[in-house]
Short mmCIF file of C-alpha atoms in Angstrom, two decimals:
data_model
loop_
_atom_site.label_atom_id
_atom_site.label_comp_id
_atom_site.label_asym_id
_atom_site.label_seq_id
_atom_site.Cartn_x
_atom_site.Cartn_y
_atom_site.Cartn_z
CA MET A 30 121.84 264.29 54.50
CA SER A 31 120.64 260.76 54.88
CA LEU A 32 124.15 259.52 55.42
CA ILE A 33 124.92 262.20 57.98
CA PHE A 34 121.68 261.49 59.84
CA MET A 35 122.45 257.78 60.02
CA THR A 36 125.92 258.47 61.24
CA ARG A 37 124.67 260.74 64.01
CA LYS A 38 122.04 258.19 65.03
CA LEU A 39 124.69 255.50 65.17
CA THR A 40 126.93 257.72 67.25
CA TYR A 41 124.05 258.40 69.65
CA LYS A 42 123.38 254.68 70.08
CA ARG A 43 127.02 253.95 70.74
CA SER A 44 127.12 256.70 73.33
CA LYS A 45 123.97 255.31 74.98
CA TYR A 46 125.36 251.76 75.08
CA SER A 47 128.68 253.09 76.38
CA ASN A 48 126.91 254.86 79.24
CA TRP A 49 124.99 251.71 80.15
CA SER A 50 128.18 249.63 80.04
CA THR A 51 129.93 252.11 82.32
CA PHE A 52 126.99 252.08 84.72
CA LEU A 53 126.90 248.27 84.85
CA PHE A 54 130.65 248.15 85.30
CA PHE A 55 130.43 250.39 88.36
CA ILE A 56 127.61 248.25 89.83
CA ILE A 57 129.77 245.13 89.44
CA VAL A 58 132.73 246.91 91.04
CA LEU A 59 130.56 248.02 93.96
CA ILE A 60 129.20 244.50 94.50
CA ALA A 61 132.70 243.02 94.30
CA ALA A 62 133.92 245.66 96.75
CA GLY A 63 131.11 244.78 99.14
CA ILE A 64 131.93 241.07 99.01
CA SER A 65 135.62 241.85 99.41
CA GLU A 66 134.86 244.03 102.43
CA LEU A 67 132.71 241.32 103.97
CA PHE A 68 135.34 238.62 103.61
CA LYS A 69 138.52 240.67 103.58
CA GLU A 70 141.55 239.60 105.58
CA PRO A 71 142.04 242.19 108.30
CA ASN A 72 145.31 243.88 109.14
CA LEU A 73 145.66 242.78 112.74
CA PRO A 74 148.13 244.68 114.91
CA ASP A 75 150.91 242.53 116.29
CA SER A 76 150.54 244.23 119.64
CA ASN A 77 146.98 242.97 120.10
CA PRO A 78 147.29 239.80 122.22
CA GLN A 79 143.75 238.51 121.56
CA PHE A 80 144.71 237.50 118.01
CA LYS A 81 147.63 235.44 119.24
CA LYS A 82 145.50 233.08 121.33
CA HIS A 83 143.17 230.20 120.73
CA ILE A 84 139.51 230.98 121.20
CA PHE A 85 139.15 228.48 124.08
CA SER A 86 141.32 228.02 127.13
CA GLN A 87 142.55 224.46 127.61
CA GLN A 88 140.61 224.34 130.91
CA LYS A 89 137.34 224.33 128.94
CA PHE A 90 138.02 220.79 127.80
CA LEU A 91 138.92 219.20 131.10
CA ASN A 92 136.46 216.58 132.34
CA ILE A 93 133.97 216.88 129.49
CA LYS A 94 131.05 214.57 130.19
CA SER A 95 129.03 215.06 127.00
CA ILE A 96 129.09 216.61 123.54
CA GLY A 97 126.14 217.37 121.28
CA ILE A 98 126.46 217.96 117.54
CA ILE A 99 123.69 219.35 115.35
CA ASN A 100 124.22 219.71 111.60
CA GLN A 101 122.09 219.55 108.46
CA ILE A 102 122.18 215.73 108.53
CA GLY A 103 121.09 215.04 112.11
CA LYS A 104 121.47 215.48 115.87
CA TYR A 105 124.00 213.40 117.79
CA ASN A 106 124.62 213.25 121.54
CA LEU A 107 127.66 211.54 123.02
CA GLU A 108 128.63 210.85 126.63
CA THR A 109 131.66 209.48 128.42
CA LYS A 110 131.12 206.24 130.28
CA GLU A 111 133.45 203.71 131.85
CA GLY A 112 136.47 205.94 132.08
CA ASN A 113 137.52 207.45 128.77
CA ASP A 114 135.13 205.51 126.52
CA TRP A 115 132.54 207.47 124.56
CA TYR A 116 129.03 206.28 123.77
CA LEU A 117 126.50 207.59 121.29
CA VAL A 118 123.33 208.00 123.37
CA SER A 119 121.06 209.43 120.65
CA PRO A 120 119.67 208.83 118.09
CA ARG A 121 120.95 205.32 118.95
CA TYR A 122 122.68 203.92 122.01
CA LEU A 123 125.91 202.43 120.72
CA LYS A 124 129.62 202.37 121.44
CA ALA A 125 131.17 205.38 119.73
CA LYS A 126 134.55 205.77 118.07
CA ASN A 127 136.78 207.43 120.63
CA LEU A 128 138.97 208.75 117.81
CA ILE A 129 136.23 210.80 116.11
CA VAL A 130 135.26 212.41 119.45
CA GLN A 131 138.87 213.21 120.27
CA ASN A 132 139.33 214.73 116.80
CA ILE A 133 136.32 217.00 117.37
CA ILE A 134 137.65 218.08 120.78
CA GLU A 135 141.14 218.71 119.38
CA SER A 136 139.68 220.74 116.50
CA LEU A 137 137.80 222.94 118.96
CA LYS A 138 140.81 223.30 121.25
CA ASN A 139 142.98 224.49 118.38
CA ILE A 140 140.61 227.10 116.94
CA LYS A 141 142.49 230.35 116.23
CA ILE A 142 140.97 233.80 115.85
CA LYS A 143 141.46 235.83 112.66
CA ARG A 144 139.04 238.67 113.34
CA ILE A 145 136.52 239.76 115.99
CA LEU A 146 133.24 241.48 115.19
CA PRO A 147 130.27 242.65 117.29
CA ALA A 148 127.29 240.29 117.26
CA ASN A 149 124.81 242.91 116.08
CA GLU A 150 121.77 242.17 113.90
CA ILE A 151 123.54 243.02 110.64
CA ASN A 152 126.56 240.82 111.33
CA MET A 153 124.42 237.96 112.65
CA ALA A 154 122.43 238.04 109.39
CA ASN A 155 125.45 238.56 107.10
CA PHE A 156 127.32 235.61 108.56
CA SER A 157 124.27 233.26 108.77
CA LEU A 158 124.45 233.01 112.56
CA GLU A 159 120.73 233.61 113.06
CA ASN A 160 120.17 230.13 111.59
CA PRO A 161 123.53 228.40 112.10
CA SER A 162 124.43 225.41 109.94
CA ILE A 163 126.20 223.65 112.82
CA GLN A 164 125.84 223.75 116.60
CA ILE A 165 128.23 222.13 119.07
CA ASN A 166 127.22 221.72 122.73
CA ILE A 167 130.09 221.13 125.13
CA ASN A 168 129.10 220.01 128.62
CA PRO A 169 131.95 219.86 131.15
CA LYS A 170 131.25 218.25 134.51
CA GLU A 171 129.82 220.65 137.10
CA LYS A 172 129.78 223.54 134.59
CA GLU A 173 127.20 225.10 132.31
CA THR A 174 126.89 223.90 128.72
CA LEU A 175 128.84 225.99 126.20
CA LYS A 176 127.24 226.27 122.76
CA VAL A 177 129.24 227.01 119.61
CA PHE A 178 127.29 228.22 116.57
CA TYR A 179 128.79 227.96 113.08
CA GLY A 180 127.77 230.40 110.36
CA VAL A 181 128.91 231.04 106.80
CA THR A 182 132.28 229.87 105.44
CA ASN A 183 134.50 232.37 103.67
CA PRO A 184 135.04 230.98 100.12
CA ILE A 185 138.34 232.84 99.77
CA ASP A 186 140.32 231.26 102.61
CA ASN A 187 137.89 228.65 104.05
CA SER A 188 137.66 230.50 107.34
CA THR A 189 134.40 230.33 109.29
CA TYR A 190 132.36 232.73 111.40
CA ILE A 191 131.24 231.43 114.78
CA LYS A 192 129.55 232.71 117.92
CA LEU A 193 129.65 231.36 121.46
CA SER A 194 126.57 231.21 123.68
CA ASP A 195 128.36 233.11 126.46
CA SER A 196 129.70 235.88 124.20
CA THR A 197 128.39 238.99 122.43
CA LEU A 198 131.08 238.70 119.76
CA ILE A 199 131.45 236.98 116.41
CA TYR A 200 134.76 235.31 115.66
CA GLN A 201 136.23 234.72 112.24
CA ILE A 202 138.34 231.60 112.74
CA GLU A 203 140.77 229.57 110.69
CA SER A 204 139.40 226.44 109.02
CA ILE A 205 139.28 223.36 111.25
CA LYS A 206 140.42 219.86 110.33
CA THR A 207 137.25 217.94 111.23
CA ASN A 208 134.43 218.31 108.70
CA LEU A 209 131.58 218.90 111.15
CA ALA A 210 129.02 219.67 108.44
CA ASN A 211 129.16 216.18 106.90
CA LEU A 212 129.27 214.06 110.05
CA GLU A 213 126.57 211.38 110.06
CA LEU A 214 125.53 208.42 112.20
CA THR A 215 128.01 205.95 110.72
CA ASP A 216 130.91 208.31 111.46
CA PHE A 217 130.28 208.01 115.20
CA ILE A 218 129.56 204.29 115.56
CA ASP A 219 132.41 201.98 116.52
CA ASP A 220 131.87 199.15 114.05
CA ARG A 221 134.41 196.79 115.60
CA VAL A 222 132.88 193.51 116.78
CA PHE A 223 135.29 192.96 119.67
CA HIS A 224 136.11 195.55 122.32
CA PHE A 225 138.83 194.71 124.81
CA ASP A 226 142.26 195.85 125.89
CA ILE A 227 144.84 193.16 125.17
CA ASN A 228 147.02 194.35 128.05
CA LEU A 229 144.18 193.86 130.54
CA ILE A 230 143.28 190.28 129.58
CA LYS A 231 143.55 187.80 132.42
CA SER A 232 142.06 184.78 130.60
CA PHE A 233 140.75 184.06 127.10
CA THR A 234 138.58 181.02 126.32
CA ILE A 235 136.87 179.83 123.14
CA PHE A 236 134.01 177.35 123.55
CA ARG A 237 132.43 175.22 120.82
CA PHE A 238 128.81 174.21 121.16
CA GLN A 239 127.37 170.75 120.66
CA GLY A 240 123.69 171.43 120.98
CA LYS A 241 123.39 173.29 124.28
CA LYS A 242 126.60 171.79 125.64
CA LYS A 243 129.71 173.95 125.36
CA LEU A 244 133.21 172.53 125.23
CA ALA A 245 136.39 174.54 125.78
CA GLN A 246 138.47 174.45 122.60
CA ILE A 247 141.11 177.03 123.50
CA LYS A 248 141.88 178.29 126.99
CA LEU A 249 144.62 180.84 127.59
CA GLY A 250 145.72 182.55 130.76
CA LYS A 251 148.12 185.36 131.50
CA THR A 252 150.38 185.48 134.53
CA ASN A 253 153.13 188.08 135.00
CA ASN A 254 152.77 189.08 131.34
CA THR A 255 153.35 185.47 130.26
CA TRP A 256 150.76 183.57 128.23
CA ILE A 257 150.10 179.97 129.30
CA ASP A 258 147.73 177.24 128.10
CA ARG A 259 145.36 175.19 130.27
CA LYS A 260 148.22 172.88 131.26
CA GLY A 261 150.45 175.75 132.36
CA LYS A 262 152.72 175.58 129.33
CA LYS A 263 154.29 178.90 128.25
CA LEU A 264 153.19 180.18 124.86
CA ALA A 265 154.74 182.56 122.32
CA ALA A 266 153.47 186.00 123.33
CA ASP A 267 153.96 187.53 119.86
CA LYS A 268 151.71 184.92 118.22
CA ILE A 269 148.96 185.27 120.86
CA ASN A 270 149.04 189.06 120.66
CA SER A 271 148.94 188.93 116.86
CA TYR A 272 145.89 186.66 116.98
CA LEU A 273 144.09 188.99 119.44
CA LYS A 274 144.94 192.06 117.35
CA ASN A 275 143.40 190.35 114.33
CA LEU A 276 140.22 189.76 116.33
CA LEU A 277 140.07 193.46 117.17
CA GLN A 278 140.23 194.32 113.46
CA ILE A 279 137.03 192.42 112.62
CA LYS A 280 134.27 194.88 111.74
CA SER A 281 130.55 194.42 111.42
CA LYS A 282 128.73 195.19 108.17
CA ILE A 283 125.32 195.71 109.79
CA LEU A 284 124.27 196.74 113.30
CA LEU A 285 120.95 195.12 114.20
CA ASP A 286 119.89 197.34 117.10
CA LYS A 287 116.38 197.95 115.73
CA MET A 288 114.35 194.97 114.51
CA ASP A 289 110.76 194.22 113.62
CA SER A 290 109.08 191.15 115.15
CA THR A 291 109.81 188.93 112.13
CA LEU A 292 113.52 189.75 112.03
CA LYS A 293 113.78 189.42 115.80
CA LYS A 294 112.45 185.85 115.67
CA GLN A 295 114.85 184.98 112.86
CA ILE A 296 117.81 186.39 114.79
CA GLU A 297 116.85 184.61 118.03
CA LYS A 298 116.79 181.32 116.15
CA TYR A 299 120.52 181.67 115.42
CA ILE A 300 121.61 183.35 118.65
CA ASN A 301 119.85 180.81 120.89
CA TRP A 302 121.85 178.06 119.21
CA PRO A 303 125.36 179.58 118.87
CA ALA A 304 128.26 177.74 117.28
CA TYR A 305 130.98 179.36 119.41
CA GLN A 306 131.33 181.50 122.49
CA ILE A 307 134.31 183.62 123.50
CA GLU A 308 134.74 184.52 127.16
CA ILE A 309 137.29 187.08 128.32
CA LYS A 310 138.16 187.96 131.89
CA THR A 311 140.12 191.14 132.55
CA LYS A 312 142.42 192.25 135.32
CA ASP A 313 139.97 194.95 136.38
CA GLY A 314 137.24 192.36 137.07
CA LYS A 315 135.20 192.55 133.84
CA ASN A 316 133.69 189.48 132.17
CA LEU A 317 133.12 189.86 128.42
CA THR A 318 131.07 187.32 126.46
CA TYR A 319 130.69 187.06 122.68
CA LYS A 320 128.37 184.52 121.03
CA LEU A 321 128.90 183.59 117.38
CA SER A 322 126.11 182.01 115.35
CA PRO A 323 126.47 179.31 112.70
CA PRO A 324 126.52 180.63 109.11
CA ILE A 325 123.17 182.13 108.14
CA THR A 326 121.56 179.84 105.59
CA SER A 327 118.18 181.51 105.04
CA ALA A 328 117.09 185.03 104.06
CA LEU A 329 116.53 187.62 106.80
CA SER A 330 113.61 190.02 106.80
CA ASN A 331 114.52 193.30 105.00
CA ILE A 332 118.27 192.55 105.29
CA LYS A 333 120.53 191.85 102.33
CA ILE A 334 123.20 189.27 103.21
CA ASN A 335 125.48 186.72 101.59
CA ARG A 336 124.05 183.47 102.81
CA TYR A 337 126.52 180.89 104.16
CA LYS A 338 129.12 183.70 104.48
CA THR A 339 127.43 185.81 107.16
CA PHE A 340 127.51 185.26 110.91
CA LEU A 341 125.77 186.93 113.81
CA VAL A 342 127.66 188.08 116.90
CA THR A 343 126.21 189.28 120.21
CA ALA A 344 128.38 191.06 122.74
CA SER A 345 127.78 191.51 126.45
CA ASN A 346 129.46 194.94 126.41
CA LYS A 347 127.51 196.44 123.45
#
């Protein structure tokens, strides 16, 4: 009897555990089905033209005067100035990398739709569009600002859910090339020291200072696409262009646009007594001036540098 009782009790426990396992299994299946439904790839009819197009018309990106980007790292506003050049206007005012701005614009222009959903409360919450992780503000000239809100990213295919400020729809879009979520200040700043177009140079002069007196060391001119020295002698264009291209590749390690009073005095000491000065005149009437300090021999306030190997440069166009 004892043995039979124990066997029955054991059978009862197994049955109980089996029921619980089955119940848990169905819960897991239901959750997985819900996630699959949320992120599933829709069967889009080939006859529906809206899924064949990009989300934006190309006209949206004509004559853009400013772009604003807000992500988890910061807020960045950029504007076009002086033709096609872009400038970061906040949180700092600095020359921006034209390439990064163009990449952002191209990424937006090439967005393709995978699925369209109504922007109701449930979908806005499900796809994290009530508190978007990224916001892009596009401001064309003489038109209202268009805002693009980025929500959750689908972990299955890397697609993203976005909403436009002028739309009552949510768009599931293909992944874009530019990583908007991780953009930070240094990504926007053009860290090149020299900014000029070699093809527009009319004259190029390097001065060396003796005290406050400056003496021309190198003076080049360009006439009819021919480089000449101060005596009118023709020079090898390939060597001059190679030298100028090397100048354009020089990048700064630190941008000193914000300084305390101590650092400012230290910097002025070097800048007021420069070692060299480069003056460039362009065909479109611009005069660019760059002043180069002697090597820095003493420590700077709150700045880590390699003494005797670091120079300061000021630019008239930055």
